[in-house]
Coordinates of C-alpha atoms and ligand atoms in Angstrom, one line a residue:
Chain Y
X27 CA 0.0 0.0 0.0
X28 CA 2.3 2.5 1.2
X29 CA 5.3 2.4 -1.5
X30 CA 7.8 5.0 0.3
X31 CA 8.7 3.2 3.8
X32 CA 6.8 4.9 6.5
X33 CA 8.0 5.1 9.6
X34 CA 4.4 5.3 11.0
X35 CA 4.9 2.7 14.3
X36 CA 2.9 -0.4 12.7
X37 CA 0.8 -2.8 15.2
X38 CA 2.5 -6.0 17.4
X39 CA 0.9 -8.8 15.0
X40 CA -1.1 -11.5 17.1
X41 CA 0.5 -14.6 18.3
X42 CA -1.4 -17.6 16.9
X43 CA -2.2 -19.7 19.6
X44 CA -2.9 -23.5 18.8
X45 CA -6.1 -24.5 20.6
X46 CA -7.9 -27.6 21.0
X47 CA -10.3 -28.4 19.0
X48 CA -11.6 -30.6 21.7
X49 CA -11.7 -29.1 25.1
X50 CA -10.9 -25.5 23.5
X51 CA -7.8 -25.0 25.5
X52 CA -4.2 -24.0 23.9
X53 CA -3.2 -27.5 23.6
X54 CA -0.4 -27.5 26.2
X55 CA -3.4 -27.5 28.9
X56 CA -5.4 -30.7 27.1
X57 CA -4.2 -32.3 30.5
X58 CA -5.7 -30.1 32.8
X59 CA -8.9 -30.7 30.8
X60 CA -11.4 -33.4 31.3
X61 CA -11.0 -35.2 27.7
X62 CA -7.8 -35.9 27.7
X63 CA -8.4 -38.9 25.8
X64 CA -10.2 -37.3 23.2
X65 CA -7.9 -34.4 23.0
X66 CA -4.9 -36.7 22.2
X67 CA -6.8 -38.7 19.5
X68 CA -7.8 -35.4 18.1
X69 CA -4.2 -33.8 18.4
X70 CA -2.7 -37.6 16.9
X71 CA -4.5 -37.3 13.7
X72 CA -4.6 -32.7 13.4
X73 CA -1.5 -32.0 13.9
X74 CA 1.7 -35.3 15.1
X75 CA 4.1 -32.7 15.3
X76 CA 2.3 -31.2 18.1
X77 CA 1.5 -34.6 19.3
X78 CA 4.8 -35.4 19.4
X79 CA 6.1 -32.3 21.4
X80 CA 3.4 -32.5 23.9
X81 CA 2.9 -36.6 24.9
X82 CA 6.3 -38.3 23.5
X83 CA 8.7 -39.7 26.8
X84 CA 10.6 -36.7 26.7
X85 CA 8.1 -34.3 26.7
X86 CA 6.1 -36.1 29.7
X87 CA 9.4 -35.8 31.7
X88 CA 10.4 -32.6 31.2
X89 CA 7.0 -31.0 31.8
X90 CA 6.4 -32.4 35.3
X91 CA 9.0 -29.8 36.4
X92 CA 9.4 -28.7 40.1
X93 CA 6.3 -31.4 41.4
X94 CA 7.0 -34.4 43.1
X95 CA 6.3 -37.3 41.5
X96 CA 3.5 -38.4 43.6
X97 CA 1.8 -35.0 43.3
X98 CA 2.3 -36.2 39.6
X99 CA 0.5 -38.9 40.1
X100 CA -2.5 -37.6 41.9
X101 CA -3.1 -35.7 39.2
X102 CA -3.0 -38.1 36.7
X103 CA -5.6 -40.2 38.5
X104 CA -7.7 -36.8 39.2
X105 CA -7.6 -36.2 35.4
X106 CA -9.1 -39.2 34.6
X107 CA -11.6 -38.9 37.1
X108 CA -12.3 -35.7 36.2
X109 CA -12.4 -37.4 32.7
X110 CA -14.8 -40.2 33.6
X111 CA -16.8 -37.9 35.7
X112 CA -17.7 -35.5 32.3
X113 CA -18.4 -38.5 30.4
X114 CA -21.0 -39.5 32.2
X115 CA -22.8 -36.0 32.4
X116 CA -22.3 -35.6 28.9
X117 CA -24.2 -39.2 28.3
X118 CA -26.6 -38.0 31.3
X119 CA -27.1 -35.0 28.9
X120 CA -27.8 -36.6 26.0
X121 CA -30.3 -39.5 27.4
X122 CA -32.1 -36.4 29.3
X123 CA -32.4 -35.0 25.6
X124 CA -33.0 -37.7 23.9
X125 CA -36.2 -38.0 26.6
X126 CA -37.4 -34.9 26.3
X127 CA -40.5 -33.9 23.8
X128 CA -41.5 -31.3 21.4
X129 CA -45.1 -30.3 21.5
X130 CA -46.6 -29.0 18.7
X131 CA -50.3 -27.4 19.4
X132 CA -53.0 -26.2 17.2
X133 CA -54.5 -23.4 19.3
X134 CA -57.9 -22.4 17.7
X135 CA -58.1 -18.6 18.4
X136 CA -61.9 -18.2 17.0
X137 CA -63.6 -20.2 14.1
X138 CA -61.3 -20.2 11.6
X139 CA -58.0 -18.3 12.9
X140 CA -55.4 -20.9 14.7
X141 CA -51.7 -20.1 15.8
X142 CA -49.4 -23.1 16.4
X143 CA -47.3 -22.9 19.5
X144 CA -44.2 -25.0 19.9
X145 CA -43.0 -25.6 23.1
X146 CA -40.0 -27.7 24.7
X147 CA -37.3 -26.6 21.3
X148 CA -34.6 -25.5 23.7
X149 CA -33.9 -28.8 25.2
X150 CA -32.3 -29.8 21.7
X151 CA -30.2 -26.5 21.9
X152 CA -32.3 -24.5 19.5
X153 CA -32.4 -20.5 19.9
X154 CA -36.1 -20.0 20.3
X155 CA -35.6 -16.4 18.8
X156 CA -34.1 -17.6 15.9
X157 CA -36.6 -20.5 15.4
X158 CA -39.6 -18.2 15.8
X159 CA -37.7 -15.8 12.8
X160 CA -37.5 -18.8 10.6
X161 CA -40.6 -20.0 10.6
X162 CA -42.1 -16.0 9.9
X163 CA -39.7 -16.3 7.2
X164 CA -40.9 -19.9 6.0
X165 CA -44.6 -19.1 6.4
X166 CA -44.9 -16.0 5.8
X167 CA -46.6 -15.1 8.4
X168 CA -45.8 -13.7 12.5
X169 CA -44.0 -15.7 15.0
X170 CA -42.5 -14.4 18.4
X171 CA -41.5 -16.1 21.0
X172 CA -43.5 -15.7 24.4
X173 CA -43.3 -17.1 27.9
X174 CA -46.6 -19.1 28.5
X175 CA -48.7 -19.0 31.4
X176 CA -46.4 -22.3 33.0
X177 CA -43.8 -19.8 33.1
X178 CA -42.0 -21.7 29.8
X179 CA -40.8 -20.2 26.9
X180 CA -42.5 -20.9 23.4
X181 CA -42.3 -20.1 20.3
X182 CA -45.9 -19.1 18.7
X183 CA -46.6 -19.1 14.8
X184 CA -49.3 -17.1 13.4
X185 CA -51.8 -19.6 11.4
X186 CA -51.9 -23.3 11.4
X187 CA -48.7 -24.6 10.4
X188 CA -48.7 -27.9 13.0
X189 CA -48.3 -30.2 10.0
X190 CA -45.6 -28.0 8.3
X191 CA -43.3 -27.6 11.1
X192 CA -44.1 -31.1 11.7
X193 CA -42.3 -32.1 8.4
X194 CA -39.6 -29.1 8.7
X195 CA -38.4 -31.0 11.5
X196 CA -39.0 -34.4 9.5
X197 CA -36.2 -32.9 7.0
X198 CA -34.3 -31.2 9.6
X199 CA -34.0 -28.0 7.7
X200 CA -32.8 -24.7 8.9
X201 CA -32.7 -24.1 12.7
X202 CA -34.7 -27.4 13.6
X203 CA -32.1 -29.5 13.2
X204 CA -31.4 -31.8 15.4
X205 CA -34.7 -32.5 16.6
X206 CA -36.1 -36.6 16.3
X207 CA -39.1 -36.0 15.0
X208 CA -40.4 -39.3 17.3
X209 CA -40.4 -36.7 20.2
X210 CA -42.1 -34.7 18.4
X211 CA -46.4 -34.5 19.1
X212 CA -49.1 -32.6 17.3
X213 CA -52.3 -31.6 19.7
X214 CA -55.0 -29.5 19.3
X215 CA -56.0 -27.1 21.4
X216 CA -60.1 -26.0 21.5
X217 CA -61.0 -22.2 22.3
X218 CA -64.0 -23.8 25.0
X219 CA -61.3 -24.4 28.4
X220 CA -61.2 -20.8 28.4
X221 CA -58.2 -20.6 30.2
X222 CA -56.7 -19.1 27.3
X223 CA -56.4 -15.8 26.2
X224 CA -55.5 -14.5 29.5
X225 CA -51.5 -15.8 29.4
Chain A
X22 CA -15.6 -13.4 38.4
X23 CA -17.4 -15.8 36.2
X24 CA -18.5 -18.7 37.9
X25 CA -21.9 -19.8 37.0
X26 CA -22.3 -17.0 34.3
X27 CA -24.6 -17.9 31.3
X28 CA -24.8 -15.5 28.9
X29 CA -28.8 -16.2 28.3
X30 CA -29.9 -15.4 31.8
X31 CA -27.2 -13.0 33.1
X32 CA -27.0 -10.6 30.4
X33 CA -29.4 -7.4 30.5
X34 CA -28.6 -5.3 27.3
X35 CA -26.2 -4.8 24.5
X36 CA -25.6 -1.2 24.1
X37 CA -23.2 1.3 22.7
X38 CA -21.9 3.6 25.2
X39 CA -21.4 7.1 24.1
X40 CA -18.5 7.9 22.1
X41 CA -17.4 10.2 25.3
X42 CA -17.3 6.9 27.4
X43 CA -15.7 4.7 24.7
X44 CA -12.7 7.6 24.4
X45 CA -12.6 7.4 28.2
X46 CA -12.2 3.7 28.2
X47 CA -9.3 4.0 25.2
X48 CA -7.5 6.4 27.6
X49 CA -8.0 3.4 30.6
X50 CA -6.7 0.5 28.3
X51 CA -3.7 2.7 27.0
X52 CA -2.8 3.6 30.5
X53 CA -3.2 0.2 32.2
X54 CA -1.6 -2.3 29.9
X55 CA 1.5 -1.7 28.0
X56 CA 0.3 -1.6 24.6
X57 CA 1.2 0.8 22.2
X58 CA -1.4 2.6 20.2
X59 CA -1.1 1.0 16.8
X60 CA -2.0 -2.2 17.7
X61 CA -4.9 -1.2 20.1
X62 CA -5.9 0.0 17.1
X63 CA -6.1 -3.0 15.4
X64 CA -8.0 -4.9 18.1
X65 CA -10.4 -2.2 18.5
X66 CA -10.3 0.1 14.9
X67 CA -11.7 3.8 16.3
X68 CA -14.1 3.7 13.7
X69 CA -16.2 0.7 15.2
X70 CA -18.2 0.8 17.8
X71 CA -17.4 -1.0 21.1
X72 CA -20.3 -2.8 22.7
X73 CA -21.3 -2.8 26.3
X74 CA -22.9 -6.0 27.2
X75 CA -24.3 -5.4 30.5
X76 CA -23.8 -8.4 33.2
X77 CA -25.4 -9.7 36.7
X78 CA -23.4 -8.1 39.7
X79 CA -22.1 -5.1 37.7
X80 CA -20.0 -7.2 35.4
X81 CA -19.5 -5.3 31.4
X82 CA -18.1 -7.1 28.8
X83 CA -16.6 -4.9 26.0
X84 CA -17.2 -6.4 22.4
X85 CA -15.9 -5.5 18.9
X86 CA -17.6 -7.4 15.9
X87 CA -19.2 -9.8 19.2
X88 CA -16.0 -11.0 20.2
X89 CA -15.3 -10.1 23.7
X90 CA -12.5 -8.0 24.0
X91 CA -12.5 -6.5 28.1
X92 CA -13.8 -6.9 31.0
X93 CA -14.7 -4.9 34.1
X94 CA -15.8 -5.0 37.4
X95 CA -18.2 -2.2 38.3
X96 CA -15.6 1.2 37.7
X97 CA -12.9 -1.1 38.4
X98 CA -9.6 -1.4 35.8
X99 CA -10.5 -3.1 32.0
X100 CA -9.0 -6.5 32.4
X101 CA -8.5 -7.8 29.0
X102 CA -10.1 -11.6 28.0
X103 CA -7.5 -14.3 28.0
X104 CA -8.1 -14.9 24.5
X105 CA -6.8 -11.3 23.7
X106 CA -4.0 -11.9 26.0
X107 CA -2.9 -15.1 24.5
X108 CA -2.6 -12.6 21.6
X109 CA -0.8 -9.8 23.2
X110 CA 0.8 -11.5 25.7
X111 CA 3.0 -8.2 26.6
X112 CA 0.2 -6.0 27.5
X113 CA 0.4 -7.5 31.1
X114 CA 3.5 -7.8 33.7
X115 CA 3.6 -11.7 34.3
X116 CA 3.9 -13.9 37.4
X117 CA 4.1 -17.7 37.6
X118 CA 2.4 -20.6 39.6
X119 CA 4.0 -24.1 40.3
X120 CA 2.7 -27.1 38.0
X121 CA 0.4 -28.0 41.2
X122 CA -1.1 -24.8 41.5
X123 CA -2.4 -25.3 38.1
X124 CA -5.3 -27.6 38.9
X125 CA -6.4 -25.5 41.9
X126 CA -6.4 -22.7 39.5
X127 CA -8.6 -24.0 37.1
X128 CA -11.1 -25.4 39.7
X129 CA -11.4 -21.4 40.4
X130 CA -9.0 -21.3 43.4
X131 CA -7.0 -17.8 44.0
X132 CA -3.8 -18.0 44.0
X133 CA -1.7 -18.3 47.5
X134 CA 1.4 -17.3 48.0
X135 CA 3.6 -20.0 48.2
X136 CA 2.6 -21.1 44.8
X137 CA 3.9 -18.4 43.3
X138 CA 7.2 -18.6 45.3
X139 CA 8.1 -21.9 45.3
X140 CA 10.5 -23.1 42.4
X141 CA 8.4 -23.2 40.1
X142 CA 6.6 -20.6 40.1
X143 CA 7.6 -17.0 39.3
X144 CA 7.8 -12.9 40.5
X145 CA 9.3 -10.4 39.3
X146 CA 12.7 -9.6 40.7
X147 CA 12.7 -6.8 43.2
X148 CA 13.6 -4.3 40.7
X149 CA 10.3 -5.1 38.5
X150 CA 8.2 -5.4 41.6
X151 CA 4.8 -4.7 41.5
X152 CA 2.3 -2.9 43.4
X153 CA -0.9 -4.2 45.1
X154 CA -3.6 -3.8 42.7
X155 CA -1.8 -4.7 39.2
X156 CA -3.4 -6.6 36.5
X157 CA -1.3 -9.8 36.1
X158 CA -1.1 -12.5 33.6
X159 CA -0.8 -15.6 35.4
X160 CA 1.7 -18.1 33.6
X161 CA 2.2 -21.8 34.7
X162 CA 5.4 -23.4 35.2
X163 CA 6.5 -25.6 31.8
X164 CA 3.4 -23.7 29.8
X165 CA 3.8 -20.9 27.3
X166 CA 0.6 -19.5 27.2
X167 CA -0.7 -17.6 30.0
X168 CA -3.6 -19.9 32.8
X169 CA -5.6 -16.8 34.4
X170 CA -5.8 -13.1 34.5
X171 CA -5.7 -11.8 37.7
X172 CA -5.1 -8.8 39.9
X173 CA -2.0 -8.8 42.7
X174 CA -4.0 -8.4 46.3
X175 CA -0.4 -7.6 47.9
X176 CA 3.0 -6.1 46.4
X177 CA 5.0 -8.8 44.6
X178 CA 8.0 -8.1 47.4
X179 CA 5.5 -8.3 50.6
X180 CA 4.7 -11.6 48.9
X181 CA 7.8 -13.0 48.8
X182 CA 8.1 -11.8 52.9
X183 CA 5.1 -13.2 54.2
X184 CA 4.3 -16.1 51.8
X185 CA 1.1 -17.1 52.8
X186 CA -2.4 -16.4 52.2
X187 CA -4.1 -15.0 48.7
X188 CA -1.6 -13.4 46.9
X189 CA -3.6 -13.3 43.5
X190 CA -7.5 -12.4 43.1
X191 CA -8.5 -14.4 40.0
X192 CA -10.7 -12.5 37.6
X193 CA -10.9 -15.2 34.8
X194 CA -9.2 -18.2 33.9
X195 CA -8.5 -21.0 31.4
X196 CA -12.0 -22.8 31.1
X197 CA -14.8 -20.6 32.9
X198 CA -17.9 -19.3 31.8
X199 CA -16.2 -16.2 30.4
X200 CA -13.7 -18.2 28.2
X201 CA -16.6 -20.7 27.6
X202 CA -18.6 -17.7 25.7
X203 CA -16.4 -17.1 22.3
X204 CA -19.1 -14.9 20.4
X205 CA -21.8 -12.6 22.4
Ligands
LIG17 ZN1 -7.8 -30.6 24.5

């Protein structure tokens, strides 16, 4: 850009730090993490290099430093518990979401005027706000999300689209990914209990 | 500082503060870390906006383009994110903890003396000593990049004399809600 050198003082350029891909941490802290395992399968096949200046013989001796060896070992053995111990949230996690349903109901508003509210989309990590866009987008139509009178969040389409968002999440498109469409249920919702409206 | 923070229910507003503000916090980073200018600059262009994203207990974040760049504790100093410090890992003077200080550290311990003057870990040498009240980067023996940001709750040479208790207030470190949030 600037053909005559310029002694303008030009900017420190950033240090590229290498980070897990894993357990996000610059890869020198993998150990601290609680996926070792993972990180080093990861790190194997990324980048063996790396692999190699972080877990050969060498390295493992060198980097224990100033700590005793049996401080070493307590904190191999609290890794891997620390390891185990994440595991089996993360399967608790996924079994709790695996559980957990999507409701899909057809509220009728007045003879002919329905809006379909969707209700239970954040337990499969969905943004609610950006669902409700999508589906306005989809549809043509309004969609906001709104807390219901359970205290819940939900997302609420203008219209009856029960059967269309039933098949958007049948070919997992856009934000609804992600979603097993066996948890998902259609119901209707008659004006007569009443109860609505007020919420 | 971020323990138990999630960014959907601890967040109250995104706003731009006014550009009287913004210059005021410029003037803060410039005179609290050792960075020149130019490359503050670069993080932070004066032509884009920052954003203040407002936080439970009178926490901001400071973001450019949604990545958060600072952090700040009511009026407090602007603590940069560790991410920008891996960066710029000048900005800040440095101490060091022992390899088994490093666990505690990232369970969201403080930092106690003796970990910081045993053999492996690190002060600056009397001439370089530090104040209570600095901005640190907390390194780890045998690692490169820095652990924690944190802020010195005695002088580096008092904490070399009495060598026990807190000697480091943690504000964020490797792993915790705050690292765990890369886009806002
Ligand atoms: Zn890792």
């Amino acid at each position: 850009m600037c053909s005559n050198r310029c002694d303008y003082p030009q900017p420190t350029q950033p240090v590229h730090v290498f980070y897990c891909k894993v357990c996000t941490f610059p890869v020198e802290y993998c150990e601290f993490g609680s996926s070792l395992t993972r990180c080093k399968e990861w790190l194997s096949e990324d980048n063996p290099t790396m692999f190699d200046k972080f877990y050969s013989d060498e390295a493992l001796q060198t980097k224990i430093g100033t700590l005793s060896l049996e401080a070493q070992a307590k904190l191999e053995k609290d890794t891997a518990k620390k390891e185990a111990k994440a595991e089996a949230k993360a399967e608790a996690a996924q079994k709790k979401k695996m559980a957990s349903q999507v409701l899909i109901k057809r509220i009728e508003r007045n003879k002919r005027k329905h809006v379909t509210a969707i209700l239970g989309l954040e337990a499969f990590d969905i943004d609610l706000k950006k669902a409700a866009k999508f589906l306005a987008q989809k549809f043509a139509t309004g969609a906001s999300v709104t807390r219901n009178a359970q205290g819940a969040e939900e997302v609420v389409v203008q219209g009856d689209v029960a059967d269309e968002v039933l098949e958007l999440i049948e070919s997992s498109s856009g934000v609804l990914k992600g979603v097993p469409v066996a948890n998902c249920e259609v119901v209707e919702e008659k004006k007569k209990k009443g109860a609505e409206g007020g919420a | 500082m971020f323990k138990k923070f999630q960014p959907s229910t601890d967040i109250s507003g995104q706003t731009p503060p006014k550009s009287s503000v913004q210059r005021s916090i410029r003037a803060a980073v410039l005179s609290q870390w050792k960075i020149e200018p130019e490359t503050l600059e670069q993080i932070w262009p004066k032509k884009e906006s920052l954003i203040h994203v407002k936080c439970r207990e009178h926490i901001s974040i400071y973001t450019v383009h949604n990545e958060p760049l600072f952090f700040q504790h009511f009026d407090g100093p602007i603590y940069p994110t560790l991410r920008l410090l891996h960066k710029y890992p000048y900005i800040l003077p440095k101490v060091g903890v022992d390899r088994g200080a490093i666990r505690f550290l990232l369970a969201g311990a403080h930092m106690m003396c003796p970990g910081l003057t045993s053999a492996g870990g690190y002060l600056p040498p009397p001439d370089g000593a530090l104040p209570a009240g600095a901005i640190v980067a907390v390194h780890a023996e045998g690692k490169e990049h820095a652990v924690a940001i944190g802020v010195t709750k005695l002088g580096t040479e008092e904490m070399k004399k009495v060598n026990k208790g807190v000697g480091i207030e943690i504000a964020t470190h490797l792993g915790d809600d705050l690292w765990a949030v890369q886009t806002l």
